[in-house]
Amino acid sequence: MARFNDGAAMTSVVQFTRTYLDSILAEERLIDAVEPDLSMDLWGEKFASPIMTPAFSHLKTFASERENGMCEYSSAAAQMNQVNWVGMMKNEEYAEIAETGARTIRIIKPYADHDEIYSRIEFAESHDAFAVGMDIDHIFGDNGRYDICVGEQMANKSMEDIKKFVEFTKLPYVIKGVLSVQDALKCADAGVSGIVVSHHHGRMPFAMPPLMVLPEILKALGPDRQMRVFVDCGIDSGYDAFKALALGADAVSAGRVLFKGLIGGGTEGVKAQLEEMNTQLRQMMAYTGCSDLSKMDASILHIPSCY
Ligand SMILES: Cc1cc2nc3c(=O)[nH]c(=O)nc-3n(C[C@H](O)[C@H](O)[C@H](O)COP(=O)(O)O)c2cc1C
């Protein structure tokens, strides 16, 4: 789909993320295996699957064929009982998302003006959001200066800032765009409830595939971690989701792959795609003897030693 102006560096990050994901193989464990249960518990609520929608935004531009793509995919998540994410938007647009009844995690940009951040958090709280958070990989633009995103000025965020956001909200607070052990540990210290291991579709040249750094992050956080660890970028199928979950992710977000269903069929199209991904995940869990998400672990996977 030629709707994104990917630079060469971004393209190579995305391609290597794809190559790395495809290189991961799984063994079969069939004896004693039963039909798997895909359900996921997250922050006290139960969902049908660990596959979530992406934190999209600006679909009037990027999926202009749809009148209101944001609400359409959010409705799909609501009807499938899968966690929904949304990205940059004004409060009025968030109110429409809330109407869909989706359990939505609202990602708020790292605005320079913290009053903007607090007002969006408060609005999300008053509209029954599931969680709120920030995509820290939008602090900088591709010129190495603080980003200006759709005319809005972004700025750096310190540990102290993040602690304040965590303390401000009564909702779980998520940091999206963690791609190092160092940032993951800082998030844990700041009391963050969840991180998304992500390079945001290659915002930084030569960024590691999220699944390459995920095991190191989980090891550093340790077995008693409170923080949930999610993954996105290149999760294009239930097979990709399976690999991320077996490597220790608590849940994953599909991304641009959902444009196919959304543009072709709106809510029903996204539902069909989520269903297909759930089926692929179920197949992999069945063949590898994982009766539920808690049974998945990295020993099922084989990653080529060249990595
Ligand atoms: C049209 C579009 C808008 C996006 N807007 C946001 C956003 O506002 N906030 C955010 O955190 N991520 C945003 N993302 C990034 C996605 O949440 C996700 O990280 C990315 O799509 C994952 O990569 P993939 O598409 O290769 O799977 C956006 C992605 C797209 C395609």
PDB file of C-alpha atoms in Angstrom, residues 10-24 137 175-181 184 195-219 221 229-236 240-241 243-256 301 303 307:
ATOM      1  CA  MET A  10      12.509   3.361   7.994  1.00  0.00           C
ATOM      2  CA  THR A  11      11.943   0.789   5.277  1.00  0.00           C
ATOM      3  CA  SER A  12      15.061  -1.152   6.267  1.00  0.00           C
ATOM      4  CA  VAL A  13      14.020  -1.223   9.955  1.00  0.00           C
ATOM      5  CA  VAL A  14      10.598  -2.521   8.974  1.00  0.00           C
ATOM      6  CA  GLN A  15      12.100  -5.088   6.601  1.00  0.00           C
ATOM      7  CA  PHE A  16      14.590  -6.366   9.168  1.00  0.00           C
ATOM      8  CA  THR A  17      11.826  -6.579  11.775  1.00  0.00           C
ATOM      9  CA  ARG A  18       9.921  -8.760   9.278  1.00  0.00           C
ATOM     10  CA  THR A  19      12.997 -10.887   8.481  1.00  0.00           C
ATOM     11  CA  TYR A  20      13.758 -11.419  12.165  1.00  0.00           C
ATOM     12  CA  LEU A  21      10.159 -12.401  12.975  1.00  0.00           C
ATOM     13  CA  ASP A  22      10.081 -14.845  10.045  1.00  0.00           C
ATOM     14  CA  SER A  23      13.361 -16.434  11.106  1.00  0.00           C
ATOM     15  CA  ILE A  24      11.898 -17.588  14.440  1.00  0.00           C
ATOM     16  CA  ASP A 137       9.217   7.681  20.525  1.00  0.00           C
ATOM     17  CA  ILE A 175       4.700   4.023  28.021  1.00  0.00           C
ATOM     18  CA  LYS A 176       4.771   3.131  24.319  1.00  0.00           C
ATOM     19  CA  GLY A 177       8.047   3.097  22.403  1.00  0.00           C
ATOM     20  CA  VAL A 178      10.431   1.303  24.756  1.00  0.00           C
ATOM     21  CA  LEU A 179      13.317  -0.324  22.910  1.00  0.00           C
ATOM     22  CA  SER A 180      16.007  -0.772  25.585  1.00  0.00           C
ATOM     23  CA  VAL A 181      16.552  -2.351  28.968  1.00  0.00           C
ATOM     24  CA  ALA A 184      12.207  -0.389  30.590  1.00  0.00           C
ATOM     25  CA  ILE A 195       5.219  -0.708  28.336  1.00  0.00           C
ATOM     26  CA  VAL A 196       4.958  -1.287  24.609  1.00  0.00           C
ATOM     27  CA  VAL A 197       8.198  -2.621  23.183  1.00  0.00           C
ATOM     28  CA  SER A 198       8.082  -0.895  19.812  1.00  0.00           C
ATOM     29  CA  HIS A 199      10.001   1.159  17.274  1.00  0.00           C
ATOM     30  CA  HIS A 200       6.780   2.755  16.011  1.00  0.00           C
ATOM     31  CA  HIS A 201       7.285   1.349  12.475  1.00  0.00           C
ATOM     32  CA  GLY A 202      10.910   2.430  12.296  1.00  0.00           C
ATOM     33  CA  ARG A 203      10.998   5.996  13.592  1.00  0.00           C
ATOM     34  CA  MET A 204      14.724   5.615  14.382  1.00  0.00           C
ATOM     35  CA  PRO A 205      17.096   4.294  11.707  1.00  0.00           C
ATOM     36  CA  PHE A 206      18.716   0.937  12.588  1.00  0.00           C
ATOM     37  CA  ALA A 207      16.258   0.329  15.424  1.00  0.00           C
ATOM     38  CA  MET A 208      16.258  -3.258  16.734  1.00  0.00           C
ATOM     39  CA  PRO A 209      13.280  -5.500  16.062  1.00  0.00           C
ATOM     40  CA  PRO A 210      11.150  -5.409  19.225  1.00  0.00           C
ATOM     41  CA  LEU A 211      11.372  -9.205  19.576  1.00  0.00           C
ATOM     42  CA  MET A 212      15.168  -9.031  19.568  1.00  0.00           C
ATOM     43  CA  VAL A 213      15.282  -6.796  22.646  1.00  0.00           C
ATOM     44  CA  LEU A 214      12.189  -8.238  24.391  1.00  0.00           C
ATOM     45  CA  PRO A 215      13.987 -11.180  26.104  1.00  0.00           C
ATOM     46  CA  GLU A 216      16.655  -8.852  27.556  1.00  0.00           C
ATOM     47  CA  ILE A 217      13.983  -6.483  28.844  1.00  0.00           C
ATOM     48  CA  LEU A 218      12.033  -9.307  30.504  1.00  0.00           C
ATOM     49  CA  LYS A 219      15.198 -10.719  32.074  1.00  0.00           C
ATOM     50  CA  LEU A 221      12.655  -6.722  34.880  1.00  0.00           C
ATOM     51  CA  VAL A 229       4.929  -5.852  28.642  1.00  0.00           C
ATOM     52  CA  PHE A 230       3.285  -5.474  25.232  1.00  0.00           C
ATOM     53  CA  VAL A 231       4.782  -5.601  21.738  1.00  0.00           C
ATOM     54  CA  ASP A 232       3.908  -4.064  18.394  1.00  0.00           C
ATOM     55  CA  CYS A 233       5.567  -3.560  14.973  1.00  0.00           C
ATOM     56  CA  GLY A 234       5.262  -6.229  12.320  1.00  0.00           C
ATOM     57  CA  ILE A 235       2.650  -8.273  14.187  1.00  0.00           C
ATOM     58  CA  ASP A 236       0.866  -9.096  10.946  1.00  0.00           C
ATOM     59  CA  ASP A 240       3.706 -13.377  14.705  1.00  0.00           C
ATOM     60  CA  ALA A 241       1.566 -12.887  17.802  1.00  0.00           C
ATOM     61  CA  LYS A 243       6.150 -15.760  18.665  1.00  0.00           C
ATOM     62  CA  ALA A 244       5.912 -12.540  20.677  1.00  0.00           C
ATOM     63  CA  LEU A 245       3.788 -14.192  23.356  1.00  0.00           C
ATOM     64  CA  ALA A 246       6.091 -17.223  23.575  1.00  0.00           C
ATOM     65  CA  LEU A 247       9.019 -14.837  24.023  1.00  0.00           C
ATOM     66  CA  GLY A 248       7.178 -13.416  27.042  1.00  0.00           C
ATOM     67  CA  ALA A 249       4.994 -10.549  25.835  1.00  0.00           C
ATOM     68  CA  ASP A 250       1.723 -10.251  27.750  1.00  0.00           C
ATOM     69  CA  ALA A 251      -0.171  -9.094  24.663  1.00  0.00           C
ATOM     70  CA  VAL A 252       0.484  -7.682  21.185  1.00  0.00           C
ATOM     71  CA  SER A 253      -0.962  -5.047  18.858  1.00  0.00           C
ATOM     72  CA  ALA A 254      -1.466  -5.613  15.169  1.00  0.00           C
ATOM     73  CA  GLY A 255      -0.605  -2.512  13.107  1.00  0.00           C
ATOM     74  CA  ARG A 256      -0.868  -1.442   9.492  1.00  0.00           C
ATOM     75  CA  LEU A 301      10.989 -21.335  19.818  1.00  0.00           C
ATOM     76  CA  ILE A 303      16.023 -18.499  16.872  1.00  0.00           C
ATOM     77  CA  TYR A 307      21.284 -13.396  15.480  1.00  0.00           C
TER      78      TYR A 307
END
